Amino acid sequence: MPQRPEHTIDESKIYRTTITTNKGTIVMDLDPALAPKTVNNFVGLARLGYYDGLTWHRVVPGFVIQGGCPDGR
């Protein structure tokens, strides 16, 4: 796992992310005012391509998707 990204987000901005899967698309708004460290980590890792190609281990329609280790474990 990469090191925690440096704090590079603008905390006054809402970040919108789109996750595209073979089961559909998920759009989320990330609000740094509510969780600045979490938003910074997610945005920073996404910018590094960390989430690209990750495997979804569990999909329950209408309930949850769970991803796993970047090594596919």
C-alpha angles and dihedrals in degrees: 000000000000121000118268109284118251114258101270106143127108103240092205092061130083110224119215118203130187121205113195118199136167086255096054143286129299121200119194134180114216116203116199090194087069100039114004097172094046093048092046092050093047095045093043094050091045090053088053091052092245094143096045111118097001116158122243107222099186130028121179109176113239092007121055149340120202126197127196146199117335086237090063096251 
